[in-house]
Amino acid sequence: MKPLKHHEIRGNWATLLLPIQSDDSIDYSLLSEQIDRFIEFKVSGIYSNGTAGEFYNQTEQEFDKISELLAEKCNKADMPFQIGVSHMSPILSLGRLQRAVQLKPGAVQVILPDWAPTCFEENVVFMQRMAEQAGDIGLVLYNPPHAKRHLPPAGIIKLKQHLPSLIGVKTAGGVATWYQEMQSIMSELSVFVPGHKLAGGFQQGAHGAYSNAACLNPLAAQLWYNQMLVNIDEALLLEKRIVTFFEDYIRPYITKQQYSNQAVDKLLACIGNWTPISPRLRWPYKSVPEQDVKEIRKAGKALLPEFILN
């Protein structure tokens, strides 16, 4: 597909969740079906190799196969897609990018080098090399709170000044002051915030989400985003129930039981029941037990019937 401009990256983007079998291998057949469902649901876009795609725990051959599968299906269906080329090693991330650009994604997602924290000069040098290799394909920076170098609004703005090809950021958002500080850059970047708080973020200027709400149910998340465009008040009312569900039933797995974000993303997909994926993560990371799904799904159906399938 053609490279996307910053103003073309909007809405509810669904992530590939890596289907892991009992022998730790990837179920490519199920991954293919997952992409087909996203296309069927007409999500705003699809991206690969985010946290839920376990980018940090793939061989380079597996990375290439996943990327090729996504590109083939999305190019055929005219579905916007991004390839995550992230790796903790900057050298491996660069190599992934060099191969990914041959598949013509709309954009590529990157993280900053993630073993030793980088200073601002190192951030710029890294991103400039990535931009050179990407050519006319724009960069989207994935910068979650747990990154070794987490950029506040001032850091994002400063990085954009050095890097014209930075077209988007994937962030944790923040309170009202965060949005106020980001206002000067909102017209130059696609700013994405957490999916379960998208309506509130959208009201304050955010453009979309690489969405955990889409992990729960990509079709329901898309319909919710569509609602934001025409009736933000109703979308905000739905957000209250979504946030309550996440805070009461999902967040404790991270804060109290020390499961990873990716474990929770796969749990969400099992609860939503839109794809036959298991909660299994690749070794050595622990997965939420499958027996937990039934009770949370029951609570979810009472609170969020729009998102929970039978």
mmCIF file of C-alpha atoms in Angstrom:
data_model
loop_
_atom_site.group_PDB
_atom_site.id
_atom_site.type_symbol
_atom_site.label_atom_id
_atom_site.label_comp_id
_atom_site.label_asym_id
_atom_site.label_seq_id
_atom_site.Cartn_x
_atom_site.Cartn_y
_atom_site.Cartn_z
ATOM 1 C CA MET A 1 0.000 0.000 0.000
ATOM 2 C CA LYS A 2 1.023 3.637 -0.267
ATOM 3 C CA PRO A 3 2.818 5.220 2.728
ATOM 4 C CA LEU A 4 0.387 6.824 5.147
ATOM 5 C CA LYS A 5 0.552 10.479 6.154
ATOM 6 C CA HIS A 6 0.067 11.384 9.808
ATOM 7 C CA HIS A 7 -3.502 12.584 9.205
ATOM 8 C CA GLU A 8 -4.380 9.239 7.603
ATOM 9 C CA ILE A 9 -3.591 7.235 10.743
ATOM 10 C CA ARG A 10 -6.796 7.422 12.725
ATOM 11 C CA GLY A 11 -9.224 5.278 14.651
ATOM 12 C CA ASN A 12 -9.299 1.769 16.061
ATOM 13 C CA TRP A 13 -6.223 -0.235 15.038
ATOM 14 C CA ALA A 14 -6.215 -3.937 15.925
ATOM 15 C CA THR A 15 -3.111 -5.814 16.966
ATOM 16 C CA LEU A 16 -2.079 -9.295 15.915
ATOM 17 C CA LEU A 17 -2.086 -11.521 18.984
ATOM 18 C CA LEU A 18 0.483 -14.269 18.559
ATOM 19 C CA PRO A 19 -1.209 -17.718 18.775
ATOM 20 C CA ILE A 20 1.185 -19.989 20.678
ATOM 21 C CA GLN A 21 0.753 -23.764 20.693
ATOM 22 C CA SER A 22 1.622 -26.118 23.537
ATOM 23 C CA ASP A 23 5.059 -26.807 22.029
ATOM 24 C CA ASP A 24 5.801 -23.031 21.904
ATOM 25 C CA SER A 25 5.413 -22.889 18.129
ATOM 26 C CA ILE A 26 3.303 -20.278 16.325
ATOM 27 C CA ASP A 27 -0.068 -21.334 14.905
ATOM 28 C CA TYR A 28 0.100 -19.539 11.556
ATOM 29 C CA SER A 29 -3.275 -20.900 10.459
ATOM 30 C CA LEU A 30 -4.965 -19.240 13.420
ATOM 31 C CA LEU A 31 -2.953 -16.072 12.834
ATOM 32 C CA SER A 32 -4.214 -16.013 9.252
ATOM 33 C CA GLU A 33 -7.805 -16.408 10.447
ATOM 34 C CA GLN A 34 -7.272 -13.559 12.892
ATOM 35 C CA ILE A 35 -6.254 -11.199 10.079
ATOM 36 C CA ASP A 36 -9.306 -12.300 8.085
ATOM 37 C CA ARG A 37 -11.569 -11.410 11.019
ATOM 38 C CA PHE A 38 -10.040 -7.948 11.324
ATOM 39 C CA ILE A 39 -10.616 -7.351 7.633
ATOM 40 C CA GLU A 40 -14.185 -8.647 7.927
ATOM 41 C CA PHE A 41 -14.821 -6.288 10.876
ATOM 42 C CA LYS A 42 -13.521 -3.319 8.853
ATOM 43 C CA VAL A 43 -11.224 -2.072 11.609
ATOM 44 C CA SER A 44 -9.402 1.185 10.912
ATOM 45 C CA GLY A 45 -6.128 -0.679 10.470
ATOM 46 C CA ILE A 46 -4.050 -3.671 11.576
ATOM 47 C CA TYR A 47 -0.544 -3.774 13.007
ATOM 48 C CA SER A 48 1.860 -6.591 13.747
ATOM 49 C CA ASN A 49 4.564 -7.257 16.290
ATOM 50 C CA GLY A 50 3.392 -5.028 19.090
ATOM 51 C CA THR A 51 3.595 -6.225 22.678
ATOM 52 C CA ALA A 52 0.672 -8.627 22.202
ATOM 53 C CA GLY A 53 2.462 -9.959 19.128
ATOM 54 C CA GLU A 54 5.422 -10.870 21.380
ATOM 55 C CA PHE A 55 7.914 -9.126 19.097
ATOM 56 C CA TYR A 56 10.627 -9.553 21.729
ATOM 57 C CA ASN A 57 10.387 -13.351 21.591
ATOM 58 C CA GLN A 58 10.461 -14.201 17.874
ATOM 59 C CA THR A 59 13.207 -15.497 15.643
ATOM 60 C CA GLU A 60 13.990 -13.389 12.609
ATOM 61 C CA GLN A 61 12.509 -16.091 10.369
ATOM 62 C CA GLU A 62 9.264 -15.967 12.349
ATOM 63 C CA PHE A 63 9.217 -12.180 12.187
ATOM 64 C CA ASP A 64 9.522 -12.324 8.394
ATOM 65 C CA LYS A 65 6.771 -14.934 8.024
ATOM 66 C CA ILE A 66 4.347 -12.942 10.197
ATOM 67 C CA SER A 67 5.107 -9.722 8.339
ATOM 68 C CA GLU A 68 4.705 -11.360 4.932
ATOM 69 C CA LEU A 69 1.372 -12.909 5.922
ATOM 70 C CA LEU A 70 -0.005 -9.594 7.142
ATOM 71 C CA ALA A 71 1.231 -7.686 4.086
ATOM 72 C CA GLU A 72 -0.167 -10.203 1.614
ATOM 73 C CA LYS A 73 -3.647 -10.191 3.125
ATOM 74 C CA CYS A 74 -3.860 -6.456 3.765
ATOM 75 C CA ASN A 75 -2.545 -5.431 0.362
ATOM 76 C CA LYS A 76 -5.071 -7.748 -1.269
ATOM 77 C CA ALA A 77 -7.948 -6.338 0.808
ATOM 78 C CA ASP A 78 -6.768 -2.701 0.653
ATOM 79 C CA MET A 79 -6.608 -2.694 4.460
ATOM 80 C CA PRO A 80 -4.230 -0.165 6.071
ATOM 81 C CA PHE A 81 -1.468 -1.921 7.991
ATOM 82 C CA GLN A 82 1.680 -1.216 9.919
ATOM 83 C CA ILE A 83 4.547 -3.568 10.687
ATOM 84 C CA GLY A 84 6.169 -3.364 14.092
ATOM 85 C CA VAL A 85 9.928 -3.654 13.585
ATOM 86 C CA SER A 86 10.762 -3.252 17.248
ATOM 87 C CA HIS A 87 13.480 -5.173 19.038
ATOM 88 C CA MET A 88 15.460 -4.485 22.192
ATOM 89 C CA SER A 89 18.588 -4.531 20.006
ATOM 90 C CA PRO A 90 18.886 -1.498 17.697
ATOM 91 C CA ILE A 91 20.849 -3.580 15.172
ATOM 92 C CA LEU A 92 18.123 -6.227 14.960
ATOM 93 C CA SER A 93 15.428 -3.550 14.830
ATOM 94 C CA LEU A 94 17.231 -1.920 11.906
ATOM 95 C CA GLY A 95 17.449 -5.248 10.102
ATOM 96 C CA ARG A 96 13.755 -5.894 10.636
ATOM 97 C CA LEU A 97 12.947 -2.481 9.209
ATOM 98 C CA GLN A 98 15.137 -3.037 6.142
ATOM 99 C CA ARG A 99 13.192 -6.201 5.344
ATOM 100 C CA ALA A 100 9.777 -4.826 6.307
ATOM 101 C CA VAL A 101 9.889 -1.831 3.983
ATOM 102 C CA GLN A 102 10.012 -4.243 1.031
ATOM 103 C CA LEU A 103 6.454 -5.298 1.998
ATOM 104 C CA LYS A 104 5.148 -1.738 1.574
ATOM 105 C CA PRO A 105 3.388 -1.133 4.902
ATOM 106 C CA GLY A 106 1.619 2.157 5.522
ATOM 107 C CA ALA A 107 4.041 2.841 8.386
ATOM 108 C CA VAL A 108 6.438 1.031 10.699
ATOM 109 C CA GLN A 109 6.358 0.999 14.481
ATOM 110 C CA VAL A 110 9.591 1.225 16.481
ATOM 111 C CA ILE A 111 10.705 1.347 20.083
ATOM 112 C CA LEU A 112 13.772 3.175 21.334
ATOM 113 C CA PRO A 113 16.765 0.912 22.163
ATOM 114 C CA ASP A 114 15.750 -0.914 25.306
ATOM 115 C CA TRP A 115 18.660 -2.421 27.191
ATOM 116 C CA ALA A 116 20.397 0.675 28.540
ATOM 117 C CA PRO A 117 18.381 3.914 28.730
ATOM 118 C CA THR A 118 19.244 6.251 25.872
ATOM 119 C CA CYS A 119 19.926 9.972 26.133
ATOM 120 C CA PHE A 120 18.181 12.404 23.789
ATOM 121 C CA GLU A 121 21.106 12.560 21.376
ATOM 122 C CA GLU A 122 21.115 8.766 21.115
ATOM 123 C CA ASN A 123 17.353 8.756 20.524
ATOM 124 C CA VAL A 124 17.800 11.151 17.621
ATOM 125 C CA VAL A 125 20.717 9.232 16.101
ATOM 126 C CA PHE A 126 18.796 5.956 16.322
ATOM 127 C CA MET A 127 15.589 7.344 14.858
ATOM 128 C CA GLN A 128 17.414 9.170 12.059
ATOM 129 C CA ARG A 129 19.103 5.952 10.926
ATOM 130 C CA MET A 130 15.742 4.166 11.003
ATOM 131 C CA ALA A 131 14.166 6.996 9.004
ATOM 132 C CA GLU A 132 16.923 6.827 6.372
ATOM 133 C CA GLN A 133 16.274 3.121 5.854
ATOM 134 C CA ALA A 134 12.494 3.550 5.831
ATOM 135 C CA GLY A 135 12.596 6.013 2.941
ATOM 136 C CA ASP A 136 9.156 7.467 2.323
ATOM 137 C CA ILE A 137 7.507 5.162 4.890
ATOM 138 C CA GLY A 138 6.822 7.044 8.113
ATOM 139 C CA LEU A 139 7.816 6.020 11.641
ATOM 140 C CA VAL A 140 5.444 5.535 14.558
ATOM 141 C CA LEU A 141 7.170 5.575 17.946
ATOM 142 C CA TYR A 142 5.863 3.099 20.516
ATOM 143 C CA ASN A 143 6.763 4.627 23.861
ATOM 144 C CA PRO A 144 4.865 3.005 26.757
ATOM 145 C CA PRO A 145 5.464 3.903 30.420
ATOM 146 C CA HIS A 146 7.611 0.801 30.959
ATOM 147 C CA ALA A 147 10.084 1.781 28.213
ATOM 148 C CA LYS A 148 13.613 2.359 29.461
ATOM 149 C CA ARG A 149 13.393 5.906 28.127
ATOM 150 C CA HIS A 150 9.846 7.215 28.419
ATOM 151 C CA LEU A 151 9.293 10.545 26.678
ATOM 152 C CA PRO A 152 7.018 13.210 28.195
ATOM 153 C CA PRO A 153 5.208 15.589 25.809
ATOM 154 C CA ALA A 154 8.206 17.930 25.696
ATOM 155 C CA GLY A 155 10.442 15.036 24.644
ATOM 156 C CA ILE A 156 8.047 13.924 21.906
ATOM 157 C CA ILE A 157 7.807 17.479 20.584
ATOM 158 C CA LYS A 158 11.588 17.887 20.610
ATOM 159 C CA LEU A 159 12.107 14.558 18.830
ATOM 160 C CA LYS A 160 9.624 15.538 16.115
ATOM 161 C CA GLN A 161 11.608 18.728 15.517
ATOM 162 C CA HIS A 162 14.642 16.588 14.635
ATOM 163 C CA LEU A 163 12.702 13.960 12.714
ATOM 164 C CA PRO A 164 10.225 15.041 10.017
ATOM 165 C CA SER A 165 9.403 11.420 9.160
ATOM 166 C CA LEU A 166 8.065 10.752 12.666
ATOM 167 C CA ILE A 167 4.351 10.621 11.864
ATOM 168 C CA GLY A 168 2.858 9.044 14.967
ATOM 169 C CA VAL A 169 3.269 8.081 18.599
ATOM 170 C CA LYS A 170 1.762 5.256 20.575
ATOM 171 C CA THR A 171 1.539 6.489 24.170
ATOM 172 C CA ALA A 172 -0.177 5.942 27.501
ATOM 173 C CA GLY A 173 -1.844 9.344 27.246
ATOM 174 C CA GLY A 174 -2.404 11.080 30.550
ATOM 175 C CA VAL A 175 -4.512 13.565 32.465
ATOM 176 C CA ALA A 176 -5.791 16.865 31.091
ATOM 177 C CA THR A 177 -2.417 18.586 31.499
ATOM 178 C CA TRP A 178 -0.781 15.923 29.289
ATOM 179 C CA TYR A 179 -3.205 16.699 26.477
ATOM 180 C CA GLN A 180 -2.674 20.412 26.957
ATOM 181 C CA GLU A 181 1.088 19.980 26.617
ATOM 182 C CA MET A 182 0.590 17.868 23.475
ATOM 183 C CA GLN A 183 -1.686 20.375 21.740
ATOM 184 C CA SER A 184 1.125 22.098 19.847
ATOM 185 C CA ILE A 185 2.056 18.825 18.121
ATOM 186 C CA MET A 186 -1.399 17.290 17.588
ATOM 187 C CA SER A 187 -1.650 18.757 14.080
ATOM 188 C CA GLU A 188 1.690 17.209 13.061
ATOM 189 C CA LEU A 189 1.511 13.735 14.604
ATOM 190 C CA SER A 190 -0.971 10.911 14.848
ATOM 191 C CA VAL A 191 -1.372 10.603 18.631
ATOM 192 C CA PHE A 192 -2.712 7.271 19.862
ATOM 193 C CA VAL A 193 -3.742 6.549 23.461
ATOM 194 C CA PRO A 194 -4.988 3.454 25.386
ATOM 195 C CA GLY A 195 -8.005 1.842 23.797
ATOM 196 C CA HIS A 196 -10.177 1.600 26.879
ATOM 197 C CA LYS A 197 -9.899 5.374 27.392
ATOM 198 C CA LEU A 198 -10.169 6.389 23.766
ATOM 199 C CA ALA A 199 -13.401 8.406 23.945
ATOM 200 C CA GLY A 200 -12.011 10.693 26.631
ATOM 201 C CA GLY A 201 -8.734 10.995 24.758
ATOM 202 C CA PHE A 202 -10.535 11.607 21.475
ATOM 203 C CA GLN A 203 -12.490 14.447 23.072
ATOM 204 C CA GLN A 204 -9.159 16.049 24.070
ATOM 205 C CA GLY A 205 -7.522 15.719 20.676
ATOM 206 C CA ALA A 206 -6.166 12.149 20.432
ATOM 207 C CA HIS A 207 -6.615 10.477 17.065
ATOM 208 C CA GLY A 208 -7.071 6.818 17.900
ATOM 209 C CA ALA A 209 -5.763 3.746 19.690
ATOM 210 C CA TYR A 210 -3.600 0.727 19.024
ATOM 211 C CA SER A 211 -6.285 -0.804 21.042
ATOM 212 C CA ASN A 212 -6.574 -3.095 24.040
ATOM 213 C CA ALA A 213 -10.343 -2.655 23.607
ATOM 214 C CA ALA A 214 -9.879 -4.258 20.179
ATOM 215 C CA CYS A 215 -8.192 -7.206 21.907
ATOM 216 C CA LEU A 216 -11.453 -7.692 23.814
ATOM 217 C CA ASN A 217 -13.582 -7.351 20.686
ATOM 218 C CA PRO A 218 -12.292 -5.617 17.533
ATOM 219 C CA LEU A 219 -15.745 -5.201 15.978
ATOM 220 C CA ALA A 220 -17.258 -3.658 19.116
ATOM 221 C CA ALA A 221 -14.206 -1.401 19.486
ATOM 222 C CA GLN A 222 -14.636 -0.249 15.880
ATOM 223 C CA LEU A 223 -18.327 0.494 16.366
ATOM 224 C CA TRP A 224 -17.444 2.444 19.503
ATOM 225 C CA TYR A 225 -14.911 4.544 17.597
ATOM 226 C CA ASN A 226 -17.466 5.141 14.844
ATOM 227 C CA GLN A 227 -19.848 6.341 17.551
ATOM 228 C CA MET A 228 -17.271 8.869 18.768
ATOM 229 C CA LEU A 229 -17.371 10.532 15.370
ATOM 230 C CA VAL A 230 -21.105 11.232 15.566
ATOM 231 C CA ASN A 231 -22.104 11.139 19.252
ATOM 232 C CA ILE A 232 -19.228 11.689 21.663
ATOM 233 C CA ASP A 233 -21.563 11.925 24.676
ATOM 234 C CA GLU A 234 -22.886 8.410 24.142
ATOM 235 C CA ALA A 235 -19.347 7.158 23.505
ATOM 236 C CA LEU A 236 -18.218 8.663 26.809
ATOM 237 C CA LEU A 237 -21.047 6.877 28.624
ATOM 238 C CA LEU A 238 -19.898 3.571 27.163
ATOM 239 C CA GLU A 239 -16.330 4.397 28.168
ATOM 240 C CA LYS A 240 -17.378 4.555 31.819
ATOM 241 C CA ARG A 241 -18.484 0.924 31.656
ATOM 242 C CA ILE A 242 -15.396 -0.105 29.706
ATOM 243 C CA VAL A 243 -13.062 1.536 32.234
ATOM 244 C CA THR A 244 -14.989 -0.028 35.136
ATOM 245 C CA PHE A 245 -14.568 -3.471 33.565
ATOM 246 C CA PHE A 246 -10.848 -2.951 33.003
ATOM 247 C CA GLU A 247 -10.227 -1.527 36.480
ATOM 248 C CA ASP A 248 -12.263 -4.145 38.351
ATOM 249 C CA TYR A 249 -11.506 -7.319 36.413
ATOM 250 C CA ILE A 250 -8.401 -6.824 34.243
ATOM 251 C CA ARG A 251 -5.989 -4.373 35.849
ATOM 252 C CA PRO A 252 -5.578 -6.455 39.061
ATOM 253 C CA TYR A 253 -3.878 -9.159 36.988
ATOM 254 C CA ILE A 254 -1.091 -6.649 36.344
ATOM 255 C CA THR A 255 -0.989 -4.739 39.625
ATOM 256 C CA LYS A 256 -1.619 -7.604 42.062
ATOM 257 C CA GLN A 257 -0.697 -10.832 40.279
ATOM 258 C CA GLN A 258 2.233 -9.530 38.211
ATOM 259 C CA TYR A 259 1.063 -10.706 34.823
ATOM 260 C CA SER A 260 2.448 -8.877 31.822
ATOM 261 C CA ASN A 261 0.475 -6.571 29.534
ATOM 262 C CA GLN A 262 0.661 -9.168 26.772
ATOM 263 C CA ALA A 263 -0.780 -11.832 29.069
ATOM 264 C CA VAL A 264 -3.706 -9.533 29.765
ATOM 265 C CA ASP A 265 -4.185 -8.758 26.060
ATOM 266 C CA LYS A 266 -4.568 -12.449 25.299
ATOM 267 C CA LEU A 267 -6.864 -12.865 28.293
ATOM 268 C CA LEU A 268 -9.062 -10.119 26.826
ATOM 269 C CA ALA A 269 -9.323 -11.932 23.495
ATOM 270 C CA CYS A 270 -10.366 -15.117 25.291
ATOM 271 C CA ILE A 271 -13.002 -13.216 27.266
ATOM 272 C CA GLY A 272 -14.361 -11.505 24.151
ATOM 273 C CA ASN A 273 -14.473 -14.897 22.424
ATOM 274 C CA TRP A 274 -14.103 -13.506 18.894
ATOM 275 C CA THR A 275 -11.130 -15.713 18.043
ATOM 276 C CA PRO A 276 -10.198 -19.226 19.235
ATOM 277 C CA ILE A 277 -6.890 -18.108 20.718
ATOM 278 C CA SER A 278 -5.648 -19.403 24.076
ATOM 279 C CA PRO A 279 -4.124 -17.165 26.764
ATOM 280 C CA ARG A 280 -0.771 -18.943 26.315
ATOM 281 C CA LEU A 281 2.390 -16.835 26.080
ATOM 282 C CA ARG A 282 5.729 -18.060 24.844
ATOM 283 C CA TRP A 283 8.287 -19.253 27.389
ATOM 284 C CA PRO A 284 9.381 -17.940 29.858
ATOM 285 C CA TYR A 285 6.409 -15.625 30.432
ATOM 286 C CA LYS A 286 3.469 -16.796 32.523
ATOM 287 C CA SER A 287 -0.035 -16.928 31.114
ATOM 288 C CA VAL A 288 -3.345 -16.289 32.834
ATOM 289 C CA PRO A 289 -4.974 -19.685 33.531
ATOM 290 C CA GLU A 290 -7.743 -20.603 31.099
ATOM 291 C CA GLN A 291 -10.074 -21.402 34.000
ATOM 292 C CA ASP A 292 -10.140 -17.697 34.891
ATOM 293 C CA VAL A 293 -11.794 -16.801 31.595
ATOM 294 C CA LYS A 294 -15.281 -18.145 32.355
ATOM 295 C CA GLU A 295 -15.911 -16.044 35.468
ATOM 296 C CA ILE A 296 -14.600 -12.822 33.954
ATOM 297 C CA ARG A 297 -16.629 -13.416 30.795
ATOM 298 C CA LYS A 298 -19.734 -13.770 32.947
ATOM 299 C CA ALA A 299 -19.029 -10.441 34.661
ATOM 300 C CA GLY A 300 -18.172 -8.870 31.309
ATOM 301 C CA LYS A 301 -21.458 -9.922 29.733
ATOM 302 C CA ALA A 302 -23.348 -8.211 32.549
ATOM 303 C CA LEU A 303 -21.337 -5.000 32.319
ATOM 304 C CA LEU A 304 -20.324 -4.899 28.623
ATOM 305 C CA PRO A 305 -22.703 -7.033 26.552
ATOM 306 C CA GLU A 306 -21.597 -5.108 23.428
ATOM 307 C CA PHE A 307 -18.097 -6.569 23.735
ATOM 308 C CA ILE A 308 -18.637 -10.138 24.966
ATOM 309 C CA LEU A 309 -19.734 -12.869 22.547
ATOM 310 C CA ASN A 310 -21.344 -16.101 23.717
#
